[in-house]
Short mmCIF file of N, CA and C in Angstrom, two decimals:
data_model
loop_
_atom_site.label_atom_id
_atom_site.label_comp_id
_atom_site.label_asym_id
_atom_site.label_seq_id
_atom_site.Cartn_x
_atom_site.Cartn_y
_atom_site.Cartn_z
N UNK A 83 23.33 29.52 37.25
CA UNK A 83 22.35 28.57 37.75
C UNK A 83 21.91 27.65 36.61
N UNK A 84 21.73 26.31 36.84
CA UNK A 84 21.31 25.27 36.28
C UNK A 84 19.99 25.33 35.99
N UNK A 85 19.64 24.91 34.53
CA UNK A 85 18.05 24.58 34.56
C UNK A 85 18.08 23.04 34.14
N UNK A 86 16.97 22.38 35.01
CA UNK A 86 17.13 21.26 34.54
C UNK A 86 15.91 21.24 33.26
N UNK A 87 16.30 19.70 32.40
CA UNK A 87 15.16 19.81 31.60
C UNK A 87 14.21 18.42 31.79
N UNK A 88 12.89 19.37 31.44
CA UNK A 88 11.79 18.31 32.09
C UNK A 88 12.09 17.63 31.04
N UNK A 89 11.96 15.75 31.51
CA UNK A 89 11.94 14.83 30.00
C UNK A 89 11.07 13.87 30.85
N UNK A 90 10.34 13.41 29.90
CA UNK A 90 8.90 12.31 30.11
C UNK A 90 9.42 11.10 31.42
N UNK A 91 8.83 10.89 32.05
CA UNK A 91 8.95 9.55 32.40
C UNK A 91 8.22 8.75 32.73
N UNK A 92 7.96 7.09 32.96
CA UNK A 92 6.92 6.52 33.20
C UNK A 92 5.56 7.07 34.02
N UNK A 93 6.02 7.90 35.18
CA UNK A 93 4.81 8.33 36.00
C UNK A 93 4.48 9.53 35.47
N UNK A 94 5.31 10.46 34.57
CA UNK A 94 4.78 11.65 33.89
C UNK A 94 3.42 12.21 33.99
N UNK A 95 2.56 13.11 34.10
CA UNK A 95 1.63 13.85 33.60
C UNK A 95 2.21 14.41 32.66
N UNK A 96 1.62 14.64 30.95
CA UNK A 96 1.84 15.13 30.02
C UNK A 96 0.62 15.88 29.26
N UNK A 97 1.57 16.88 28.60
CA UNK A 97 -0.07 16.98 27.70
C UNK A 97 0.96 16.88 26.59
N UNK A 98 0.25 16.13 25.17
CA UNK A 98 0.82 16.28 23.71
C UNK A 98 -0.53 15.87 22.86
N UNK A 99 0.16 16.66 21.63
CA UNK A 99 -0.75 16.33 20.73
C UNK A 99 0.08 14.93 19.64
N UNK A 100 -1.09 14.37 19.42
CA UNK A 100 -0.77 13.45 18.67
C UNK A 100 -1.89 12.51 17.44
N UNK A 101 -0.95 11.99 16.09
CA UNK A 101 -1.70 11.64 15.16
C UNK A 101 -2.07 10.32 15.01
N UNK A 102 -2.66 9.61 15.40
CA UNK A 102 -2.82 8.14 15.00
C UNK A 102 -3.81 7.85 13.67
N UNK A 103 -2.87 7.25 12.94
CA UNK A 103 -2.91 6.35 11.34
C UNK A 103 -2.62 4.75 11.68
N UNK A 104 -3.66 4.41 11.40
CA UNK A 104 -3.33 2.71 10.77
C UNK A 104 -3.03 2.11 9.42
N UNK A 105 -2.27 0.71 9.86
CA UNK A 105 -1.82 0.36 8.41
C UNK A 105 -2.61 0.89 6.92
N UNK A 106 -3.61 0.85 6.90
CA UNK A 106 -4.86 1.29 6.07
C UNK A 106 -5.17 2.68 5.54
N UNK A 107 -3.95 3.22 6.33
CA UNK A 107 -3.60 4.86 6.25
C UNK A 107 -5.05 5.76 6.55
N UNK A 108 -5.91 5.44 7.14
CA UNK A 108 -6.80 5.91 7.92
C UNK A 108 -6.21 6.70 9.19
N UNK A 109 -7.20 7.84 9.50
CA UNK A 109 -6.40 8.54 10.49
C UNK A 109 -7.55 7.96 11.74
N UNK A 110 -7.16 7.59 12.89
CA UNK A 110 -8.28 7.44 13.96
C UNK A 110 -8.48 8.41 15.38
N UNK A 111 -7.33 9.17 15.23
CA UNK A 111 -7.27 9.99 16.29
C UNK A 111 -6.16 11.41 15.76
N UNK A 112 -6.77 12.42 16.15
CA UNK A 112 -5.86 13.63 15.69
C UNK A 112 -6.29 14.87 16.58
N UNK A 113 -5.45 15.01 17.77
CA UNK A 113 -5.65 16.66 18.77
C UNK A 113 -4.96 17.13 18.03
N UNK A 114 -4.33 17.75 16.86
CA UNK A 114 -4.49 18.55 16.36
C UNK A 114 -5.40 19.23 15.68
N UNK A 115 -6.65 18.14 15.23
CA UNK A 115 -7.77 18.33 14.63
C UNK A 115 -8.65 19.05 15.55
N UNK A 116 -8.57 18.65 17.27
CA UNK A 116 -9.65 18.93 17.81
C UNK A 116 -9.55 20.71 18.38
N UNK A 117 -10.53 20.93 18.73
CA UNK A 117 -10.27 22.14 19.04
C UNK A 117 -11.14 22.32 20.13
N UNK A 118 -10.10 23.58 20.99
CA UNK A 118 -10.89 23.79 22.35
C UNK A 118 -12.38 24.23 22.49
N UNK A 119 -12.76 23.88 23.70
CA UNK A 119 -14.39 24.75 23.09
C UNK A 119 -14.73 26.40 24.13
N UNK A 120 -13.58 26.14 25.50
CA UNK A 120 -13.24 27.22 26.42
C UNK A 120 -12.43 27.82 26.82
N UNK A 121 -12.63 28.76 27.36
CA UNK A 121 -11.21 29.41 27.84
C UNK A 121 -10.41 29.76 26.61
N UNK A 122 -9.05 30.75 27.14
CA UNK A 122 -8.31 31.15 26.67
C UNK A 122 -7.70 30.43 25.13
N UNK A 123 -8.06 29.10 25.01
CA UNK A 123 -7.57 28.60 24.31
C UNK A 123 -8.52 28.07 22.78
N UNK A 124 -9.83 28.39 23.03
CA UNK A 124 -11.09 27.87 22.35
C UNK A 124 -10.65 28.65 20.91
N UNK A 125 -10.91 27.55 20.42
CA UNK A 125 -10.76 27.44 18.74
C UNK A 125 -9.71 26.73 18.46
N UNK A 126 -8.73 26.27 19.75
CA UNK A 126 -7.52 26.17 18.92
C UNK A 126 -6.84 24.85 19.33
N UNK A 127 -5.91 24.18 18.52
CA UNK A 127 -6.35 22.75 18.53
C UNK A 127 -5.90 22.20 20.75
N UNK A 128 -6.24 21.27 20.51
CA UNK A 128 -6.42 21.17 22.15
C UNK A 128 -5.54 19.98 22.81
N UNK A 129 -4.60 20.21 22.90
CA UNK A 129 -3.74 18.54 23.56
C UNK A 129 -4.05 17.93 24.42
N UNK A 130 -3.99 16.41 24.41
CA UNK A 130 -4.07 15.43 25.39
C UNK A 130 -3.55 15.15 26.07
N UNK A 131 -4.33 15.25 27.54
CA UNK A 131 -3.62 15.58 29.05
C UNK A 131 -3.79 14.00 29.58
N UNK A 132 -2.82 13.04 29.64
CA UNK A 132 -2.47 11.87 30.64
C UNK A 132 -1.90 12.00 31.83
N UNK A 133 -1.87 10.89 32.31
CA UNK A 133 -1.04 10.56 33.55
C UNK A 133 -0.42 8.94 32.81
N UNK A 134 1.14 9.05 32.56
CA UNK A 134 1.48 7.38 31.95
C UNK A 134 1.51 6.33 33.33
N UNK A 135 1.19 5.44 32.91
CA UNK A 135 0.92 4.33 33.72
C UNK A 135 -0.14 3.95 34.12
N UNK A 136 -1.45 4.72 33.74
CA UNK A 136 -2.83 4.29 34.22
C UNK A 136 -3.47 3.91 33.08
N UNK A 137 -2.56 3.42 32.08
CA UNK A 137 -3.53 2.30 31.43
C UNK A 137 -4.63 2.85 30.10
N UNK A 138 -4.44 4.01 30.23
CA UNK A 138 -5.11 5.20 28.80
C UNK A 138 -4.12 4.63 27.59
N UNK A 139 -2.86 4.91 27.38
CA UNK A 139 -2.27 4.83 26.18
C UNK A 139 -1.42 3.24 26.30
N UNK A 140 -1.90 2.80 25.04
CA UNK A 140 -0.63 1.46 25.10
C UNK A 140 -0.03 1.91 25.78
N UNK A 141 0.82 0.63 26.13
CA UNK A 141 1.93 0.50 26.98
C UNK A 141 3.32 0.65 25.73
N UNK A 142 3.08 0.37 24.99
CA UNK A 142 4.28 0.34 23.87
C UNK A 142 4.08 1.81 23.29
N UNK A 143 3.53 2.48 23.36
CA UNK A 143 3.13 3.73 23.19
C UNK A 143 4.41 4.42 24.03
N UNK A 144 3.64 3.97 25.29
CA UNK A 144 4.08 4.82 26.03
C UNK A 144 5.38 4.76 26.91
N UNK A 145 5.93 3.29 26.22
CA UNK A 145 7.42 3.12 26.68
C UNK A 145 7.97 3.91 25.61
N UNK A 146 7.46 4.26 24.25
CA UNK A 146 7.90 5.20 23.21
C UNK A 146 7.97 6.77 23.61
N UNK A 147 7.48 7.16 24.44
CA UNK A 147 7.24 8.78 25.14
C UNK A 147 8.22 8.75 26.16
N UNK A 148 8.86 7.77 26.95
CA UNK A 148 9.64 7.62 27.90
C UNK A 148 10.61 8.18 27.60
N UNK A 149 11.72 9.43 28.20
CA UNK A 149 12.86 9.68 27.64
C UNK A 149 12.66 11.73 26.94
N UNK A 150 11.17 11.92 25.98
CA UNK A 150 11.03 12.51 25.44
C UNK A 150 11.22 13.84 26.43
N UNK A 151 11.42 15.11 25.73
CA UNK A 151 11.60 16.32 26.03
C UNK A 151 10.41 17.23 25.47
N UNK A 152 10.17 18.27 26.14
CA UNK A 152 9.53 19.01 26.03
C UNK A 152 9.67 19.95 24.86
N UNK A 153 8.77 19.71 23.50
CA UNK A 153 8.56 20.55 22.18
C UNK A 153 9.02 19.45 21.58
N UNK A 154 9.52 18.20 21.93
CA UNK A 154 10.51 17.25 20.82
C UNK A 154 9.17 16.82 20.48
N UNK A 155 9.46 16.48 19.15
CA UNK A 155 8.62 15.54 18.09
C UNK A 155 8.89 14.32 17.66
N UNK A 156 8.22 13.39 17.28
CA UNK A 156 8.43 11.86 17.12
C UNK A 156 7.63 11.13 16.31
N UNK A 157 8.54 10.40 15.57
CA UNK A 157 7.30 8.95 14.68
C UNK A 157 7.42 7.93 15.82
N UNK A 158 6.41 7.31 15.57
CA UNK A 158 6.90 5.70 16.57
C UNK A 158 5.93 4.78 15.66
N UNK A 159 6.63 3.97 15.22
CA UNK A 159 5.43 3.05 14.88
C UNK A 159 5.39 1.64 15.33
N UNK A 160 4.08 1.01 15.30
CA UNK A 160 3.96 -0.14 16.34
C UNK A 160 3.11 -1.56 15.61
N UNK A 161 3.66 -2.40 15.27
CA UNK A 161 3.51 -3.61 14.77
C UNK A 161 1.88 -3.98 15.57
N UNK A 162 1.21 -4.59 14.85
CA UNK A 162 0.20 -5.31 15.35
C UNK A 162 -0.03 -6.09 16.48
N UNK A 163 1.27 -6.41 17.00
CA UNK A 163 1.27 -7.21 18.20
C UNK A 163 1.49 -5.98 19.37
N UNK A 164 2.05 -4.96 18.68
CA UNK A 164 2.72 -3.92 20.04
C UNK A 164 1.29 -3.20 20.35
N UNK A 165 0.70 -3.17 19.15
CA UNK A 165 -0.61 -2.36 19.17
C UNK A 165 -1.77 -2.84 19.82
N UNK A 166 -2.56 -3.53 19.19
CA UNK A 166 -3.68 -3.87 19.40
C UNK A 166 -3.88 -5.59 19.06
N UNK A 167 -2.92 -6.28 18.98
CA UNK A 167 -2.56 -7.31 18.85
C UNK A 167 -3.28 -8.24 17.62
N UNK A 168 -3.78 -9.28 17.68
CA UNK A 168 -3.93 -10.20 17.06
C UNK A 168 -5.20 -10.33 16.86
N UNK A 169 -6.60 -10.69 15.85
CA UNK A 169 -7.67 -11.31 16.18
C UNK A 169 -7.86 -12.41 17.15
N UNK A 170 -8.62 -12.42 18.11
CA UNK A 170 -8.63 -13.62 18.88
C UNK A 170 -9.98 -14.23 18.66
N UNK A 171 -10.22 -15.30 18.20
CA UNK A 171 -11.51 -16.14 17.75
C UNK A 171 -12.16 -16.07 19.03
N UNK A 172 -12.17 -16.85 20.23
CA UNK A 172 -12.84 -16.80 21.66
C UNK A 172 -13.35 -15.29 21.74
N UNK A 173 -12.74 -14.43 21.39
CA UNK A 173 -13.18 -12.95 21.46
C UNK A 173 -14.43 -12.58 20.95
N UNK A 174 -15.26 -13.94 20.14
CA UNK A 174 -16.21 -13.64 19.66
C UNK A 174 -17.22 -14.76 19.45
N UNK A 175 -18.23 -14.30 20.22
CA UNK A 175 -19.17 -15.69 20.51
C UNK A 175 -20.69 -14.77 20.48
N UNK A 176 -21.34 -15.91 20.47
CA UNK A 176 -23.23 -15.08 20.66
C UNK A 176 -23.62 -14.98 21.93
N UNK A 177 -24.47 -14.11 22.43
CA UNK A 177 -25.57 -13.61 23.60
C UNK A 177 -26.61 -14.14 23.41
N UNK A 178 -27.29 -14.03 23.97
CA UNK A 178 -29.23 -14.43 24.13
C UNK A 178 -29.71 -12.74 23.68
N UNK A 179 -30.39 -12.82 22.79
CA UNK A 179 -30.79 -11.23 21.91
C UNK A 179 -31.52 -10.47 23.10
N UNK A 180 -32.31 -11.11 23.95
CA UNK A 180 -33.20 -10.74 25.72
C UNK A 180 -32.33 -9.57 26.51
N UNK A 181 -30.93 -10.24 25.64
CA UNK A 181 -30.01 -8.67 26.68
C UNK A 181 -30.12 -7.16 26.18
N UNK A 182 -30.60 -7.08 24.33
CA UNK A 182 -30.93 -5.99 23.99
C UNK A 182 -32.39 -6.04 24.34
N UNK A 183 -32.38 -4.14 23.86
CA UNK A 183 -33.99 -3.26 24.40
C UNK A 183 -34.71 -4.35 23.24
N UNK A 184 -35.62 -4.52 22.75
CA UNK A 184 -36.26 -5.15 21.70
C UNK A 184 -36.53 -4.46 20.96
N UNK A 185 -36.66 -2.95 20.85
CA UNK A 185 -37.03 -1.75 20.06
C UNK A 185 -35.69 -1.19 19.18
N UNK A 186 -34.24 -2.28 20.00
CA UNK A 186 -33.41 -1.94 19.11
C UNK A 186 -32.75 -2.17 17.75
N UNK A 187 -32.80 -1.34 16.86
CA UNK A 187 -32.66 -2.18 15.56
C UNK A 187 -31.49 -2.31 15.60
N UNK A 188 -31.42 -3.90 15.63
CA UNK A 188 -29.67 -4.45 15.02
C UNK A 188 -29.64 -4.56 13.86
N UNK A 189 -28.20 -3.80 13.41
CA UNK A 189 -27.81 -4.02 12.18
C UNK A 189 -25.98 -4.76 12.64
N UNK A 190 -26.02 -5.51 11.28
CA UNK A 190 -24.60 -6.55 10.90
C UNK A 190 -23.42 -5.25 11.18
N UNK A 191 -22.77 -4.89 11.47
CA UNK A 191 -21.49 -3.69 12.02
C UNK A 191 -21.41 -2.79 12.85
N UNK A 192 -22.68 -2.83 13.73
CA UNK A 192 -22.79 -1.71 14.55
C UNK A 192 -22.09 -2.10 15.80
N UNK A 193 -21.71 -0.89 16.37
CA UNK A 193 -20.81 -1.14 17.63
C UNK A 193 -22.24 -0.62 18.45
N UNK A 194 -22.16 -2.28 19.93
CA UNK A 194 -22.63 -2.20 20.46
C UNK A 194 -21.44 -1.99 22.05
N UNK A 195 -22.30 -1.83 23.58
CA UNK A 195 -21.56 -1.50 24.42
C UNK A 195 -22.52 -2.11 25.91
N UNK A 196 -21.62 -2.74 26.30
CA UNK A 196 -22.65 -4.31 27.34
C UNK A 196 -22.02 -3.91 28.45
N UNK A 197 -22.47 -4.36 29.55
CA UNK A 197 -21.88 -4.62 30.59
C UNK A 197 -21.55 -5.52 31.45
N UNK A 198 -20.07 -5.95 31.48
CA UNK A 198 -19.77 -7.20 32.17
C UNK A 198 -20.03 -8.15 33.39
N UNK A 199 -20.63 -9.32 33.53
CA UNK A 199 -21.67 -9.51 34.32
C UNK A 199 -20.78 -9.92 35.91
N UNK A 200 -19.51 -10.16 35.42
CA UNK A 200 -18.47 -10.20 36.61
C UNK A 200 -17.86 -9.35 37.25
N UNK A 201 -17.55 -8.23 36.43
CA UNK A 201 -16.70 -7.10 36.62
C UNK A 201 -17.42 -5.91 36.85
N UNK A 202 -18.32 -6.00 35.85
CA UNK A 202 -19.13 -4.69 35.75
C UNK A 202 -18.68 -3.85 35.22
N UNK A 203 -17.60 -3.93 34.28
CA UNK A 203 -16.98 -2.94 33.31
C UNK A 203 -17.88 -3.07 32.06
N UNK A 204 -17.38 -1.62 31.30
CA UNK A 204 -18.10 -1.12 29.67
C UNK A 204 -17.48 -2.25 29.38
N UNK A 205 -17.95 -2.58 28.37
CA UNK A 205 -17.54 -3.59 26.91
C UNK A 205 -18.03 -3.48 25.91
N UNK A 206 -16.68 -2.80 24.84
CA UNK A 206 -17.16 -2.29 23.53
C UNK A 206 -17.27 -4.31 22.90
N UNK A 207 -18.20 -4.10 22.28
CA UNK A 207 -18.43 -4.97 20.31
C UNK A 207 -19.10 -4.58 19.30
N UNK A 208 -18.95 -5.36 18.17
CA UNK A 208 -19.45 -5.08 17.40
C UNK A 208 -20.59 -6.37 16.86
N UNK A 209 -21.89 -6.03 16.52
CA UNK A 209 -22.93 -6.97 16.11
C UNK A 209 -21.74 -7.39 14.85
N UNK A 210 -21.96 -8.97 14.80
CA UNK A 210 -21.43 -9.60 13.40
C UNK A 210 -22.58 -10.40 12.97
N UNK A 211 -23.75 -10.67 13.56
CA UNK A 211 -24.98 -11.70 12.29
C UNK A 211 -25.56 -11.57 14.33
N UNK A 212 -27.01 -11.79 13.82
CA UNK A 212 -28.21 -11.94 14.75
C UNK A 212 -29.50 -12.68 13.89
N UNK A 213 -30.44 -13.29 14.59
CA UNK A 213 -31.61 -13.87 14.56
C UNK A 213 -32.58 -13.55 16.08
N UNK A 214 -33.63 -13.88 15.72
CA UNK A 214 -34.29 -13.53 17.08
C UNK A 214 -33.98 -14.43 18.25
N UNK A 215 -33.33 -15.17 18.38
CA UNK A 215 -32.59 -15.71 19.33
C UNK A 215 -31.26 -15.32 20.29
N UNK A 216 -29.93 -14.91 19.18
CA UNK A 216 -28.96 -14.33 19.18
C UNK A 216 -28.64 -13.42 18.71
N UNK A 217 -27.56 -13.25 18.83
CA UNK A 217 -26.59 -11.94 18.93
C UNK A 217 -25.33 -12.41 18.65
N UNK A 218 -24.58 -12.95 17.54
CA UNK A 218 -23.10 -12.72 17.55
C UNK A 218 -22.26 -11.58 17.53
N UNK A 219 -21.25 -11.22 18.48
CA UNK A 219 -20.73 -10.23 18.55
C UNK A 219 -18.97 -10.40 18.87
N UNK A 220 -18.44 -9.41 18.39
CA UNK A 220 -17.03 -9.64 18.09
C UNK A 220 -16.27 -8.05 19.08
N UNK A 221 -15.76 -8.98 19.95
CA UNK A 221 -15.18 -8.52 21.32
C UNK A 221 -13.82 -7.77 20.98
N UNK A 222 -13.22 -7.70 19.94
CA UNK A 222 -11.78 -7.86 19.50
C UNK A 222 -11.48 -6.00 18.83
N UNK A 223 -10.59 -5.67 19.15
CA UNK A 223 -10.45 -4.09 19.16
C UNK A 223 -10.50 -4.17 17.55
N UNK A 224 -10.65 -2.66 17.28
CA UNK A 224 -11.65 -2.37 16.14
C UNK A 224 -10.22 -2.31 15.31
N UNK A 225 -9.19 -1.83 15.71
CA UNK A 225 -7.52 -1.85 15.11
C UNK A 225 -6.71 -2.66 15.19
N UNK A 226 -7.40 -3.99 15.57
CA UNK A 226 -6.72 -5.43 15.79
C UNK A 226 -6.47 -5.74 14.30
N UNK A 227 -5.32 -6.40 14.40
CA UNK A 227 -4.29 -7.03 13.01
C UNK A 227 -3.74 -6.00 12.50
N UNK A 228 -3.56 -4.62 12.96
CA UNK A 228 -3.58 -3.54 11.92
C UNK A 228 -1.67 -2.87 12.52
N UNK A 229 -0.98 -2.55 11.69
CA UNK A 229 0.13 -1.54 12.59
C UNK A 229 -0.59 -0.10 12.53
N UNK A 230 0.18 0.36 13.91
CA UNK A 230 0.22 2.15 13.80
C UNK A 230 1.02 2.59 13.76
N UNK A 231 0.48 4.18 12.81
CA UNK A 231 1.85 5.11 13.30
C UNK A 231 1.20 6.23 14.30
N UNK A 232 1.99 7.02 14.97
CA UNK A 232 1.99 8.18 15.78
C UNK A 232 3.11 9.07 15.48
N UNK A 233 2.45 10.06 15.35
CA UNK A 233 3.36 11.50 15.10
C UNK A 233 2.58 12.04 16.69
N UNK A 234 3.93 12.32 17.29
CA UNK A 234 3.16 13.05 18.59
C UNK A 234 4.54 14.07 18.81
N UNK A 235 4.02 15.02 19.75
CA UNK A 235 4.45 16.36 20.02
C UNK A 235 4.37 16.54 21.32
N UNK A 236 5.13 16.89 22.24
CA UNK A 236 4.91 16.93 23.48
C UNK A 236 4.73 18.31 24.01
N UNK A 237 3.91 18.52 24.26
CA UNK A 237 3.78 20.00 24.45
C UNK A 237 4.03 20.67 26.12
N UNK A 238 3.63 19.67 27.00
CA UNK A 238 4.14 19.98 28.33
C UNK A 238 4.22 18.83 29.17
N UNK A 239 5.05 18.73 30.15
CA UNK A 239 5.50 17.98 31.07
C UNK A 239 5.11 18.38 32.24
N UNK A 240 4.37 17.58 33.25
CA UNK A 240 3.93 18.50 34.58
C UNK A 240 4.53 16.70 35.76
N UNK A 241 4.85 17.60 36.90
CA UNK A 241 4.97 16.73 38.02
C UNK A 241 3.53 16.24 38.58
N UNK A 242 4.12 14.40 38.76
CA UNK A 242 2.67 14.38 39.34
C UNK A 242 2.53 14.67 40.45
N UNK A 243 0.71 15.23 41.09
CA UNK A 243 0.47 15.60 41.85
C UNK A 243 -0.03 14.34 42.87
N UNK A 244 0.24 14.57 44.33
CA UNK A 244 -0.11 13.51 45.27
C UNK A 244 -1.45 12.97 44.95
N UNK A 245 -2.82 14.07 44.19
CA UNK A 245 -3.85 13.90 44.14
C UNK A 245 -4.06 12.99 42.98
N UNK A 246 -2.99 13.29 41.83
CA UNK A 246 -3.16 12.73 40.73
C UNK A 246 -2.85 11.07 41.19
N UNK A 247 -1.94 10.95 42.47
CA UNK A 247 -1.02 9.47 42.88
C UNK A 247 -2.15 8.51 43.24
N UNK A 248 -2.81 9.18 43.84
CA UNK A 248 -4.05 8.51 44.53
C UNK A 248 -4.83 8.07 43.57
N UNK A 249 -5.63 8.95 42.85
CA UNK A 249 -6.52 8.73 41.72
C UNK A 249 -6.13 7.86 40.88
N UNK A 250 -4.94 8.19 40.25
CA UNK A 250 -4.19 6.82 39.16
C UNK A 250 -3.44 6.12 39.74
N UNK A 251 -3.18 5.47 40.79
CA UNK A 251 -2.96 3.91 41.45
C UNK A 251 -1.57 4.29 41.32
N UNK A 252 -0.62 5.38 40.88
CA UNK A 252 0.95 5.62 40.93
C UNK A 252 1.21 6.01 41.81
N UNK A 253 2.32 5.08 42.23
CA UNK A 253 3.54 5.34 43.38
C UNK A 253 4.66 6.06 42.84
N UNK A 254 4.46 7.19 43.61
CA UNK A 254 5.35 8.34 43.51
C UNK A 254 6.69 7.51 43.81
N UNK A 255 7.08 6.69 45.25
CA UNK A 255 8.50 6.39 45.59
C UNK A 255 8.56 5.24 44.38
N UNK A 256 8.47 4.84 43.29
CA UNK A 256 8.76 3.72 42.40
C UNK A 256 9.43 4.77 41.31
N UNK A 257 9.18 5.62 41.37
CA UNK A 257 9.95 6.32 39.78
C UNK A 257 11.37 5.74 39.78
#
């Protein structure tokens, strides 16, 4: 009897652990670092459970996981454009200061988090200069201009579930 072998694919559920370093050799993300806090597994480092295609991991990421096998290991690294792309100037303009609490102390680098008045989505920035009038703030990902690397590990491969299809907007008949 045949076994087949599970290997990643676009609609995948996965769990892996993985290292993200930027050009700057800063580390910004590491499940190997993290560790469980329950169950059977608490203390010990804890992998990251996706579904690919809903928009959690780059997309260049995750055309890089496409293909992969279960226990295989991998570098991938990703140019500034694959990553987090480019500074974009428009990405960064002033508010009316009326939108913060007034009790809040702004300081010049702090990441602030707004809500979009169209969409109604989070929106990370960061304060770049204020007066009691304004608020300049810089819209532009915090790893923009930068390459990455990833060391990732795939630790399991699971079929997606109809429940998972629904929830993350994947069409099972498109694989």
């Amino acid at each position: 009897r045949w076994k087949t072998m599970n290997i990643v694919t676009s609609k995948s559920e996965i769990k892996l652990h993985f290292r993200g370093r930027s050009s700057d050799g800063s580390t910004f993300v590491d499940t190997w670092a993290s560790k469980a806090l329950y169950g059977e597994s608490a203390g010990k480092p804890e992998p990251f459970k996706v579904v690919l295609g809903n928009g959690i991991l780059l997309a260049s990421l995750e055309k890089a996981l496409v293909g992969m096998t279960e226990g295989e290991k991998k570098n991938v690294n990703l140019s500034a454009e694959e990553a987090h792309g480019r500074r974009r100037p428009d990405a960064i303009f002033p508010v009316d200061r009326k939108l913060f609490p007034e009790e809040l102390q702004l300081q010049c680098g702090m990441p602030v988090t707004g809500k979009n008045a169209e969409t109604g989505d989070m929106v990370p920035a960061v304060v770049l200069a204020f007066d009691d009038e304004s608020v300049v703030l810089d819209h532009n990902h915090p790893l923009c201009e930068q390459a990455l690397n990833f060391e990732i590990e795939i630790v399991e491969i699971e079929e997606v579930s109809a429940e998972t299809t629904e929830e993350g907007g994947i069409d099972r008949n498109s694989q």
